[in-house]
């Protein structure tokens, strides 16, 4: 049992292998948060919460002679609004009488085997006997607004998921102005906040700073989880490093505008509230209606590496779905950086032929193939081939590509429409636009109103036809602008604040229908690279194009930052041409291969421009990747250096769970004359075993490699890279 109820003390305790989470139904009926952290068993942690009479922290009327009891100092599972807790609130509700107060009192709870699901939203699932669910029901005593708090406990995985449901049990409308997924109070410790910021072509850069008493906000208002901030934050002990120290992760499984607010309060207690961004949010909840928040995945780990391992295993096994989640991902060649918009039948067939000759398994026709598309000013919405470019049609092209022994994949950007398209001419009102206001353009395109059933139906039919007629094996699902001008004539004025969230629900519904209808298709998410890289999308697409920056040296930092929360099997990574098209930097093919092999591997270049030697090298890379793929995707990811610092080299390692195999990757960023020796202390090996280094046949013990470190040969030249395989040979005898 991972959920324990102690009735006499009102304690609800959630236990995972390494953590304890505890709450209490306290005497006034509030659901008090007592503890989350390293495992303490079912000890009553209420002793940590001594109460004092605090100036300017008032008392609920029902506790009027208890000057030491204040919502302003009480750690809570879901913070109230307007009734005396001046810290970050979790709920915002406008009632029909104009009042906004909301607080919740305990009503009941239930626990059950298995993991709850969330209607219309991605939610982690149980593969069988892995999870338990706790649902605590609370109610506002005055307005009868009901709150159901969901807790999913995955003991072995050390993850606790959270979500909330709001139910209007009255008859008058309530307008939700905020509905957080999680509120987490941490009354002890001294913490750093680690968040992941970025921009197009440089996503998920870790930034770590001590919490200050000014509220910090990590958010996106772009209608997508965004390049600029990721819906994942870590609170780690000031002293925490990769190997040790308390680390809490909060990861929102949501792909739209989000907000994480982090407050260090007047008594140095921390509160994190995370959920849909409330900035543009206003949801009408009529009598009898329910609202579900997205899910937040909480994890606690000793050290940042452990925290990452928790998320990697959890996302791979309990969030990603479908045939490909743990399976081999075909090595692909994508046409984008080979052709850009200059595609036509002959060019694509020639490219596919060259790809097949390299040993590539899947050919992906990127942007430029559909009706009227010559550049990014036209065509979005018309998801059928341009006959001037493909005179024999796409089905003919697909057949020819399949006949080459390749699988066939295609790029689409279904959520968008170009003004220059048949779709827009037929349905100009299907694009978001505020009344009387010309909408913002991004890449000269508009955003389709996915809140409308008929728009999603059109897209489902168009996609289903495209996929079916062309025997599609893989889809790259792109999104190339931030959302704006959210207004839809399909919804009454009082519901316009629902559009941002309804848009996200619309994508999820469309993707649910398509992934169910086409279970054999591998879907890769994309948003101008990694602009929508989140656990919500991973529920539908087990991999996401990590960044439009394909420069191997830049990718070191991008993939490093991404690895804090997301597994290598989720990171789309390709070898592109040198000099690189984004930075102009020249790097060796070996280096580009090694960097891309730490994700879902592929190529994004014109093989016609390669020398024979390079082609041979690529053939060898593909074979190597296929051998290492399960180790990379399913093994443990160790960051051996901090790639966000300008060290002369970057190193990372994958070790199989049983420690029998390990892959070390090193890339030099700047070669130095007379350089110091580099001793890389490997991780995750069996200290008592002997490992053979496959590349030179030498043998060293796990202990020697982990405590002394592998000593690298001097790195010379521009951006050199080394990849070494360590294979466990035998255990060392205790008496040896
Ligand atoms: C986005 C993607 C790229 C490519 C282009 C095509 O930027 O991230 O990989 O598909 O669109 O327009």
XYZ file of C-alpha atoms and ligand atoms in Angstrom:
748
model
C 0.000 0.000 0.000
C 1.540 3.272 -1.027
C -1.383 5.346 0.304
C -1.901 5.153 4.054
C -4.692 6.816 6.016
C -4.269 7.320 9.743
C -7.790 8.150 10.814
C -7.050 9.102 14.380
C -4.625 11.824 13.307
C -6.228 12.648 9.964
C -2.998 11.848 8.145
C -2.819 10.865 4.514
C 0.614 9.555 3.577
C 1.842 8.703 0.082
C 4.944 6.603 -0.112
C 7.293 5.836 -2.955
C 10.516 3.825 -2.738
C 12.560 6.891 -1.856
C 10.101 9.627 -0.919
C 7.257 10.418 1.435
C 4.436 12.881 0.820
C 2.134 13.684 3.691
C -0.941 15.806 4.279
C -3.350 16.202 7.154
C -7.000 16.963 7.492
C -6.446 19.512 10.199
C -8.923 20.456 12.908
C -10.567 23.326 11.007
C -11.130 21.141 7.955
C -8.337 22.519 5.789
C -6.110 20.093 3.909
C -2.723 20.911 5.339
C 0.447 19.944 3.546
C 2.912 18.443 5.990
C 5.834 17.040 4.071
C 7.380 16.005 0.779
C 10.956 14.792 0.698
C 13.259 11.868 1.458
C 11.456 8.883 2.844
C 10.352 9.172 6.461
C 7.805 6.376 6.503
C 4.482 7.107 8.103
C 5.909 9.308 10.876
C 3.570 12.122 11.745
C 5.340 15.165 10.291
C 3.008 17.706 11.854
C 5.682 18.450 14.462
C 7.414 20.517 11.757
C 4.564 22.994 11.685
C 4.682 24.869 14.957
C 2.185 27.684 15.006
C 2.835 31.187 16.332
C 0.790 34.323 16.439
C 2.220 36.230 13.486
C 1.580 39.913 12.965
C -0.553 40.720 9.910
C -1.412 37.086 9.336
C -5.064 37.047 10.341
C -7.202 34.179 11.552
C -10.232 32.544 9.953
C -13.384 33.606 11.782
C -14.069 30.031 12.846
C -10.718 30.096 14.651
C -11.148 33.511 16.188
C -9.505 32.753 19.491
C -6.661 30.900 17.866
C -4.317 33.716 17.064
C -1.641 31.258 15.986
C -3.780 29.717 13.281
C -3.627 31.527 9.961
C -4.074 30.507 6.364
C -1.217 32.893 5.670
C 1.228 30.548 7.369
C -0.464 27.192 6.902
C 1.150 24.864 4.349
C -1.667 23.783 2.064
C -2.433 21.308 -0.664
C -4.365 23.892 -2.704
C -4.065 27.486 -1.622
C -7.179 29.589 -1.274
C -8.026 33.061 -2.572
C -9.183 36.214 -0.840
C -9.609 34.809 2.664
C -6.299 35.630 4.260
C -3.559 33.636 2.569
C -1.482 36.369 0.945
C 0.867 33.992 -0.794
C 0.343 32.582 -4.278
C -3.182 31.327 -4.764
C -4.118 28.167 -6.640
C -7.699 29.092 -7.417
C -9.380 32.132 -8.896
C -13.180 32.064 -9.072
C -15.635 34.842 -9.835
C -19.038 34.007 -8.405
C -22.376 35.268 -9.700
C -22.693 37.730 -6.788
C -19.385 39.320 -7.768
C -17.399 37.833 -4.901
C -14.120 36.111 -5.545
C -13.340 34.340 -2.291
C -12.647 30.625 -2.460
C -11.368 28.212 0.147
C -11.819 24.513 0.459
C -12.655 22.258 3.358
C -12.209 18.528 3.475
C -15.268 16.409 2.673
C -14.010 12.894 1.993
C -11.313 10.882 0.312
C -10.974 7.592 -1.481
C -8.008 5.585 -2.617
C -7.937 2.871 -5.223
C -5.586 0.696 -7.228
C -4.454 1.984 -10.619
C -3.962 5.441 -11.992
C -6.742 7.989 -12.601
C -7.217 9.369 -16.118
C -8.120 12.930 -17.079
C -10.826 13.410 -19.720
C -9.395 15.021 -22.860
C -5.975 15.534 -21.328
C -2.732 13.591 -21.422
C -2.142 11.737 -18.173
C 0.421 9.194 -17.063
C -0.866 5.650 -17.006
C -0.293 2.420 -15.161
C 1.166 -0.502 -17.097
C -0.322 -2.895 -14.555
C -0.043 -2.809 -10.783
C 2.336 0.141 -10.742
C 0.144 2.914 -9.392
C -2.428 3.875 -6.822
C -4.788 6.824 -6.821
C -5.908 9.061 -4.002
C -8.776 11.480 -4.548
C -9.531 14.027 -1.870
C -12.805 15.902 -2.165
C -13.061 19.389 -0.670
C -15.748 22.013 -0.845
C -16.067 25.740 -0.409
C -18.581 25.921 2.442
C -20.301 29.033 1.082
C -20.344 28.733 -2.705
C -20.344 24.906 -2.812
C -17.611 24.986 -5.434
C -16.151 21.517 -5.136
C -12.511 20.607 -5.583
C -11.257 17.108 -6.140
C -7.529 16.708 -5.755
C -6.023 13.751 -7.613
C -2.808 12.074 -6.565
C -1.281 9.268 -8.632
C 1.399 7.394 -6.719
C 4.007 5.391 -8.649
C 6.022 3.870 -5.797
C 8.743 2.128 -7.763
C 9.224 5.074 -10.100
C 9.332 7.661 -7.287
C 6.771 9.842 -9.019
C 3.628 11.429 -7.638
C 1.265 12.982 -10.149
C -1.256 15.643 -9.301
C -4.284 17.205 -10.938
C -7.420 18.987 -9.817
C -11.070 18.872 -10.802
C -13.449 21.731 -10.069
C -17.165 21.107 -9.972
C -19.835 23.751 -9.786
C -22.498 22.177 -7.620
C -24.589 25.316 -7.550
C -26.949 26.613 -10.218
C -25.291 29.957 -10.986
C -22.312 30.264 -13.338
C -18.851 30.460 -11.801
C -15.985 31.901 -13.805
C -12.701 30.203 -13.062
C -9.920 32.759 -13.362
C -7.197 30.402 -12.233
C -7.142 26.664 -11.641
C -3.671 25.398 -10.809
C -2.660 21.788 -11.203
C -0.432 21.721 -8.169
C 0.457 23.716 -5.105
C 3.509 22.509 -3.247
C 4.665 24.088 0.019
C 8.162 23.270 1.246
C 8.663 24.761 4.687
C 12.257 23.582 5.206
C 15.596 23.879 3.434
C 17.306 26.498 1.327
C 16.733 26.162 -2.346
C 17.909 27.018 -5.804
C 15.484 27.239 -8.680
C 16.606 25.503 -11.860
C 14.537 26.392 -14.902
C 15.033 26.001 -18.638
C 14.888 29.093 -20.779
C 15.756 29.578 -24.427
C 14.857 30.926 -27.818
C 14.280 29.551 -31.294
C 17.436 27.587 -32.111
C 18.655 27.458 -28.480
C 16.047 25.725 -26.375
C 16.070 24.553 -22.742
C 19.145 26.224 -21.322
C 19.442 25.536 -17.609
C 19.516 28.565 -15.352
C 20.096 28.078 -11.643
C 19.754 30.745 -9.000
C 19.027 30.919 -5.313
C 15.413 31.676 -4.487
C 14.881 35.219 -3.384
C 11.876 36.674 -1.621
C 10.612 38.215 -4.835
C 8.145 35.863 -6.532
C 9.672 34.228 -9.577
C 7.575 33.227 -12.556
C 8.482 30.691 -15.213
C 5.827 30.886 -17.879
C 4.735 31.003 -21.477
C 1.937 33.168 -22.849
C 2.463 31.990 -26.421
C -0.276 29.399 -26.591
C 2.440 26.744 -26.723
C 4.794 25.551 -24.049
C 7.452 27.541 -25.952
C 11.122 27.815 -26.816
C 11.474 30.546 -24.211
C 10.589 28.593 -21.056
C 9.832 24.934 -20.482
C 7.037 23.687 -18.212
C 9.557 21.976 -15.990
C 11.240 23.414 -12.901
C 13.541 21.917 -10.309
C 13.999 23.083 -6.756
C 17.297 21.799 -5.531
C 19.221 22.211 -2.351
C 21.827 24.981 -2.643
C 24.523 22.326 -2.293
C 22.901 19.814 -4.644
C 24.940 18.577 -7.576
C 24.541 15.803 -10.128
C 25.219 13.100 -7.549
C 23.775 14.297 -4.250
C 21.360 16.706 -2.661
C 17.595 17.055 -2.391
C 15.978 17.787 -5.744
C 12.273 18.265 -6.398
C 10.996 18.289 -9.969
C 7.651 19.713 -11.100
C 6.810 18.921 -14.695
C 3.536 19.968 -16.237
C 2.066 17.686 -18.889
C 0.694 20.597 -20.870
C 1.469 22.100 -24.264
C -0.113 25.544 -24.007
C 0.444 28.722 -22.008
C 1.543 27.755 -18.523
C 2.761 29.385 -15.369
C 4.934 28.224 -12.506
C 5.082 30.727 -9.641
C 7.728 30.255 -7.001
C 7.558 32.211 -3.770
C 9.899 32.296 -0.821
C 7.636 33.727 1.830
C 8.283 35.934 4.846
C 9.150 32.908 6.987
C 11.363 31.327 4.316
C 8.849 28.669 3.401
C 8.643 27.955 -0.339
C 5.450 27.697 -2.347
C 5.307 26.536 -5.961
C 2.027 26.820 -7.842
C 1.958 25.478 -11.375
C -0.692 25.058 -14.021
C -2.369 26.682 -17.003
C -1.356 30.328 -17.168
C -4.087 32.468 -15.655
C -3.090 35.561 -17.643
C -5.671 35.132 -20.404
C -7.652 32.352 -18.762
C -11.317 32.688 -17.802
C -13.469 29.557 -17.874
C -17.230 29.587 -17.482
C -18.291 26.740 -15.237
C -22.061 26.470 -15.395
C -24.020 24.648 -12.718
C -23.214 20.935 -12.778
C -20.098 21.342 -14.969
C -16.645 19.935 -14.258
C -13.249 21.355 -15.121
C -10.086 19.258 -15.132
C -6.643 20.792 -14.882
C -3.660 19.317 -16.709
C -1.470 16.918 -14.782
C 1.726 17.835 -12.952
C 4.365 15.168 -12.427
C 6.293 15.544 -9.191
C 9.483 13.683 -8.443
C 11.981 13.744 -5.658
C 15.541 12.529 -6.132
C 18.896 12.585 -4.418
C 20.964 14.557 -6.937
C 20.072 15.953 -10.336
C 21.121 12.791 -12.149
C 18.745 10.669 -10.108
C 15.948 13.163 -10.729
C 16.590 12.961 -14.484
C 16.617 9.170 -14.376
C 13.226 9.224 -12.659
C 11.730 11.441 -15.352
C 13.372 9.547 -18.211
C 11.967 6.201 -17.081
C 8.587 7.699 -16.236
C 8.127 9.525 -19.542
C 9.283 6.535 -21.580
C 7.195 3.950 -19.775
C 4.196 5.759 -18.348
C 3.608 8.804 -20.551
C 4.711 7.984 -24.116
C 2.370 5.573 -25.842
C 2.060 3.558 -28.985
C 4.045 1.000 -30.871
C 7.201 3.055 -30.953
C 7.504 4.051 -27.342
C 10.191 1.503 -26.484
C 10.885 0.214 -29.975
C 13.546 0.907 -32.564
C 13.040 4.273 -34.252
C 13.872 4.101 -37.956
C 16.993 6.014 -38.998
C 15.696 8.724 -41.278
C 16.807 11.185 -43.886
C 14.800 14.399 -43.846
C 14.725 16.570 -46.971
C 14.561 19.995 -45.269
C 18.186 21.090 -45.151
C 18.882 19.261 -48.421
C 16.275 21.082 -50.494
C 14.381 23.627 -48.422
C 11.438 24.568 -50.670
C 13.087 23.409 -53.910
C 11.289 20.070 -54.034
C 9.837 18.238 -57.002
C 9.313 14.644 -57.962
C 12.691 14.059 -59.594
C 14.639 15.841 -56.912
C 12.898 13.900 -54.124
C 13.239 10.547 -55.847
C 16.942 11.172 -56.406
C 17.347 12.113 -52.765
C 15.466 9.045 -51.585
C 17.585 6.803 -53.788
C 20.754 8.250 -52.296
C 19.302 7.866 -48.814
C 18.526 4.205 -49.449
C 22.080 3.636 -50.652
C 23.360 4.991 -47.322
C 21.383 2.441 -45.329
C 18.749 4.933 -44.152
C 15.425 3.273 -43.274
C 12.912 6.110 -43.582
C 12.731 8.987 -46.025
C 10.929 12.112 -44.832
C 9.558 14.647 -47.270
C 9.608 17.896 -45.311
C 7.962 21.225 -46.128
C 7.307 22.355 -49.698
C 5.329 19.441 -51.191
C 1.726 20.600 -50.921
C -0.565 22.703 -53.025
C 0.743 26.192 -53.774
C 3.754 25.901 -51.441
C 6.849 27.539 -52.923
C 7.972 29.353 -49.806
C 6.508 29.990 -46.382
C 3.978 32.536 -47.612
C 1.411 30.168 -49.069
C -0.280 26.808 -49.048
C -0.830 25.864 -45.386
C -4.243 24.268 -45.107
C -4.263 22.575 -48.519
C -2.962 19.180 -47.559
C -2.719 17.633 -50.994
C 0.236 17.498 -53.348
C 1.144 20.302 -55.692
C 0.654 18.759 -59.144
C 3.118 21.150 -60.768
C 5.824 19.752 -58.520
C 4.584 16.170 -58.344
C 2.887 15.599 -61.702
C 2.254 11.914 -61.000
C 0.920 12.568 -57.532
C 2.148 11.791 -54.053
C 0.840 8.235 -54.063
C 3.034 7.477 -57.048
C 6.004 9.073 -55.274
C 5.293 7.103 -52.110
C 5.151 3.841 -54.059
C 8.479 4.543 -55.695
C 10.056 5.354 -52.358
C 8.660 2.211 -50.783
C 9.992 0.214 -53.732
C 13.463 1.446 -52.805
C 13.096 -0.426 -49.531
C 12.447 2.772 -47.568
C 9.587 3.784 -45.349
C 7.929 7.064 -46.285
C 7.271 9.969 -43.927
C 5.824 13.424 -44.404
C 5.844 16.911 -42.868
C 2.586 18.653 -42.000
C 1.631 21.772 -40.074
C -2.089 21.175 -39.592
C -2.813 23.839 -36.979
C -1.963 26.677 -39.354
C -3.369 28.309 -42.471
C -1.886 30.638 -45.077
C -4.041 33.448 -46.406
C -2.931 32.246 -49.834
C -4.668 28.886 -49.658
C -7.910 27.344 -50.828
C -8.795 26.579 -47.231
C -8.527 30.203 -46.150
C -10.453 31.429 -49.179
C -13.265 29.005 -48.324
C -13.209 29.563 -44.545
C -11.600 32.862 -43.582
C -13.443 32.702 -40.254
C -11.591 29.507 -39.314
C -8.510 31.530 -38.348
C -8.274 33.315 -34.999
C -8.885 37.036 -35.360
C -10.210 39.613 -32.912
C -13.176 41.666 -34.205
C -12.064 44.576 -36.374
C -8.369 43.917 -35.690
C -5.934 42.620 -38.283
C -4.239 39.592 -36.692
C -0.525 39.252 -36.066
C 1.219 37.188 -38.697
C 4.020 34.796 -37.893
C 5.887 33.389 -40.868
C 2.995 34.971 -42.778
C 0.551 32.447 -41.418
C -2.559 32.418 -39.258
C -3.670 30.035 -36.552
C -6.651 27.793 -37.175
C -9.396 27.828 -34.593
C -8.963 24.339 -33.222
C -11.618 25.012 -30.610
C -14.209 24.350 -33.334
C -15.378 20.842 -34.115
C -15.697 21.474 -37.848
C -12.088 22.682 -38.082
C -10.777 19.598 -36.301
C -12.998 17.373 -38.431
C -11.613 18.973 -41.592
C -8.069 18.398 -40.345
C -8.769 14.833 -39.301
C -10.221 14.016 -42.717
C -7.423 15.784 -44.602
C -4.722 14.058 -42.542
C -6.401 10.644 -42.634
C -6.684 10.817 -46.422
C -3.081 11.903 -46.777
C -1.767 9.196 -44.456
C -3.945 6.438 -45.886
C -3.427 7.128 -49.572
C 0.305 7.452 -49.279
C 1.142 4.608 -46.949
C 2.662 7.027 -44.472
C 4.955 5.541 -41.807
C 6.044 8.715 -40.078
C 4.602 12.187 -39.580
C 6.469 15.314 -38.527
C 3.779 17.469 -36.895
C 5.000 21.050 -36.935
C 3.814 24.413 -35.579
C 5.666 27.503 -36.696
C 4.395 30.532 -34.870
C 3.255 31.641 -31.451
C -0.476 32.105 -30.964
C -2.093 35.523 -30.754
C -5.419 37.257 -31.439
C -7.320 34.513 -29.659
C -10.918 35.259 -30.544
C -13.525 32.982 -32.017
C -17.012 33.862 -33.270
C -17.964 30.296 -32.347
C -17.972 31.180 -28.645
C -20.034 33.744 -26.747
C -18.168 36.856 -25.539
C -18.088 35.585 -21.952
C -16.219 32.460 -23.006
C -13.402 33.988 -25.044
C -11.038 33.481 -22.113
C -11.406 29.734 -22.631
C -9.845 29.720 -26.090
C -6.189 29.197 -25.160
C -7.013 26.070 -23.213
C -9.676 24.917 -25.644
C -7.080 25.195 -28.424
C -4.781 22.832 -26.528
C -7.688 20.464 -25.859
C -8.392 20.638 -29.588
C -4.846 19.569 -30.513
C -5.017 16.754 -27.994
C -8.347 15.546 -29.353
C -7.116 15.663 -32.936
C -3.903 13.856 -32.085
C -5.812 11.281 -30.054
C -8.044 10.518 -33.019
C -5.179 10.333 -35.487
C -2.842 8.258 -33.338
C -5.702 5.850 -32.629
C -6.656 5.627 -36.304
C -3.033 5.189 -37.419
C -1.325 3.156 -34.708
C 1.513 2.150 -37.049
C 2.600 5.712 -37.754
C 5.508 7.166 -35.820
C 4.595 10.764 -34.944
C 7.338 13.291 -34.237
C 6.310 16.557 -32.621
C 7.914 19.811 -33.718
C 7.359 23.527 -33.251
C 10.065 25.390 -35.138
C 12.343 22.802 -33.514
C 11.692 22.376 -29.794
C 9.053 25.056 -29.142
C 6.536 22.555 -27.819
C 8.741 20.048 -26.061
C 6.708 18.869 -23.110
C 5.203 15.838 -21.427
C 1.793 16.672 -22.901
C 3.025 16.265 -26.464
C 5.046 13.188 -25.544
C 1.780 11.446 -24.719
C 0.937 11.602 -28.438
C 4.339 11.837 -30.110
C 7.115 9.744 -28.520
C 9.764 11.976 -30.056
C 10.049 15.718 -30.671
C 12.436 17.587 -32.946
C 14.791 19.059 -30.399
C 15.829 22.241 -32.174
C 16.078 23.874 -35.594
C 19.713 24.432 -34.703
C 21.437 21.355 -36.110
C 24.978 22.587 -35.395
C 26.553 19.739 -33.412
C 28.397 22.108 -31.078
C 25.279 24.131 -30.273
C 23.348 20.904 -29.904
C 25.665 19.875 -27.055
C 24.119 22.573 -24.886
C 20.574 22.039 -26.175
C 20.563 18.285 -25.645
C 22.310 18.720 -22.296
C 19.600 21.095 -21.039
C 16.838 18.913 -22.446
C 18.242 15.848 -20.681
C 17.398 17.209 -17.224
C 13.763 16.317 -17.795
C 13.455 14.356 -21.004
C 14.930 11.060 -22.230
C 17.201 10.653 -25.272
C 14.418 8.670 -26.964
C 12.351 11.868 -27.020
C 15.013 14.077 -28.624
C 14.964 14.311 -32.407
C 18.588 14.765 -33.505
C 20.070 14.715 -37.020
C 23.435 14.954 -38.700
C 23.402 17.942 -41.037
C 25.839 19.374 -43.565
C 29.113 21.072 -42.773
C 29.483 24.040 -42.747
C 26.300 24.109 -40.720
C 23.420 26.098 -42.229
C 22.526 27.924 -39.020
C 25.965 28.869 -37.706
C 28.353 28.401 -40.616
C 30.562 26.247 -38.383
C 32.497 23.326 -39.841
C 32.664 20.168 -37.787
C 33.883 16.647 -38.555
C 31.246 14.127 -39.648
C 32.288 11.895 -36.761
C 31.452 14.632 -34.262
C 28.088 15.334 -35.867
C 27.309 11.622 -35.792
C 28.221 11.202 -32.137
C 26.067 14.150 -31.082
C 23.037 13.064 -33.124
C 23.360 9.481 -31.890
C 22.311 10.711 -28.447
C 18.789 11.250 -29.687
C 16.517 9.710 -32.294
C 18.996 9.469 -35.065
C 18.819 10.659 -38.637
C 20.279 12.829 -41.374
C 19.242 16.169 -42.741
C 21.573 16.791 -45.672
C 22.033 16.220 -49.378
C 23.865 12.915 -49.876
C 24.651 14.053 -53.425
C 27.125 16.499 -51.917
C 29.008 13.854 -49.932
C 32.316 12.261 -50.881
C 32.578 8.482 -51.149
C 34.524 8.407 -47.876
C 31.791 10.358 -46.112
C 29.155 8.000 -47.471
C 31.076 5.059 -46.090
C 31.369 6.786 -42.759
C 27.608 7.374 -42.699
C 26.901 3.723 -43.462
C 29.088 2.796 -40.513
C 27.391 5.401 -38.276
C 23.965 3.960 -39.013
C 25.104 0.464 -38.120
C 26.739 1.758 -34.952
C 23.643 3.663 -33.912
C 21.421 0.659 -34.455
C 23.660 -1.377 -32.188
C 23.683 1.259 -29.462
C 20.125 2.507 -29.784
C 18.592 0.601 -26.878
C 21.495 1.539 -24.617
C 21.082 5.209 -25.539
C 17.293 5.310 -25.406
C 16.722 2.955 -22.507
C 19.954 3.316 -20.535
C 20.796 5.798 -17.830
C 21.946 9.197 -19.052
C 24.851 10.683 -17.128
C 25.942 14.270 -17.675
C 29.663 14.132 -16.952
C 30.357 17.807 -17.595
C 28.275 20.958 -17.468
C 27.738 21.733 -21.139
C 26.301 25.134 -20.323
C 29.733 26.237 -19.092
C 32.411 26.993 -21.637
C 34.621 24.033 -20.742
C 36.996 22.841 -23.487
C 35.090 19.576 -23.805
C 31.674 18.082 -23.119
C 31.192 14.498 -21.955
C 28.162 12.362 -21.316
C 27.532 8.678 -20.869
C 24.821 6.067 -21.202
C 24.921 3.015 -18.936
C 22.565 0.084 -19.139
C 20.433 -0.395 -16.049
C 22.302 -3.556 -15.078
C 25.682 -1.880 -15.556
C 26.782 -4.367 -18.209
C 27.325 -1.839 -21.000
C 28.261 1.764 -21.162
C 28.831 4.306 -23.894
C 31.050 7.317 -23.314
C 30.782 10.356 -25.584
C 33.221 13.241 -25.589
C 33.302 16.285 -27.864
C 36.077 18.861 -27.799
C 34.863 22.428 -28.065
C 38.261 24.037 -28.291
C 41.524 22.218 -28.596
C 44.367 23.489 -26.481
C 48.139 23.297 -26.840
C 49.916 21.441 -24.052
C 46.530 20.691 -22.498
C 46.014 19.130 -19.090
C 45.010 15.476 -19.028
C 41.307 14.782 -18.851
C 40.248 12.095 -16.364
C 36.587 11.304 -16.847
C 35.108 9.560 -13.854
C 32.507 7.257 -15.325
C 29.205 6.535 -13.633
C 26.797 3.706 -13.090
C 29.334 0.887 -13.592
C 29.730 -2.170 -11.437
C 32.825 -1.328 -9.357
C 33.637 -4.994 -8.932
C 33.572 -5.923 -12.590
C 36.131 -5.755 -15.365
C 35.163 -3.751 -18.421
C 36.693 -4.126 -21.824
C 36.967 -1.015 -23.923
C 35.706 -2.304 -27.255
C 37.650 0.254 -29.288
C 41.123 -0.933 -28.188
C 40.553 -4.174 -26.284
C 42.045 -2.826 -23.068
C 40.465 -3.777 -19.739
C 39.912 -1.774 -16.556
C 37.832 -2.384 -13.480
C 34.578 -0.527 -12.909
C 36.092 0.905 -9.735
C 39.147 2.188 -11.613
C 36.947 3.822 -14.240
C 34.607 5.391 -11.713
C 37.074 6.502 -9.036
C 40.243 7.121 -11.055
C 38.514 7.990 -14.277
C 39.160 7.127 -17.880
C 42.091 9.180 -19.132
C 41.375 10.579 -22.545
C 43.970 10.873 -25.278
C 44.787 14.516 -26.075
C 42.039 16.074 -28.163
C 43.368 17.947 -31.172
C 41.934 19.554 -34.274
C 38.633 21.324 -34.721
C 35.821 19.831 -32.645
C 37.202 16.327 -32.200
C 34.928 13.648 -30.758
C 35.395 10.256 -29.196
C 32.919 7.502 -28.537
C 33.976 4.524 -26.414
C 32.083 1.359 -25.536
C 32.663 -0.332 -22.178
C 31.522 -3.925 -21.953
C 31.444 -5.845 -18.682
C 33.541 -8.971 -19.013
C 33.498 -10.653 -15.645
C 33.045 -9.881 -11.983
C 36.249 -9.519 -9.978
C 36.452 -12.143 -7.268
C 36.144 -10.714 -3.755
C 39.481 -12.281 -2.808
C 41.305 -11.168 -5.948
C 10.222 24.197 -38.910
C 10.873 22.880 -38.529
C 11.959 22.562 -39.520
C 11.358 22.477 -40.911
C 10.672 23.774 -41.236
C 9.915 23.667 -42.546
O 11.075 25.258 -38.717
O 11.370 22.927 -37.232
O 12.596 21.357 -39.187
O 10.464 21.405 -40.955
O 9.747 24.142 -40.232
O 9.264 24.843 -42.857
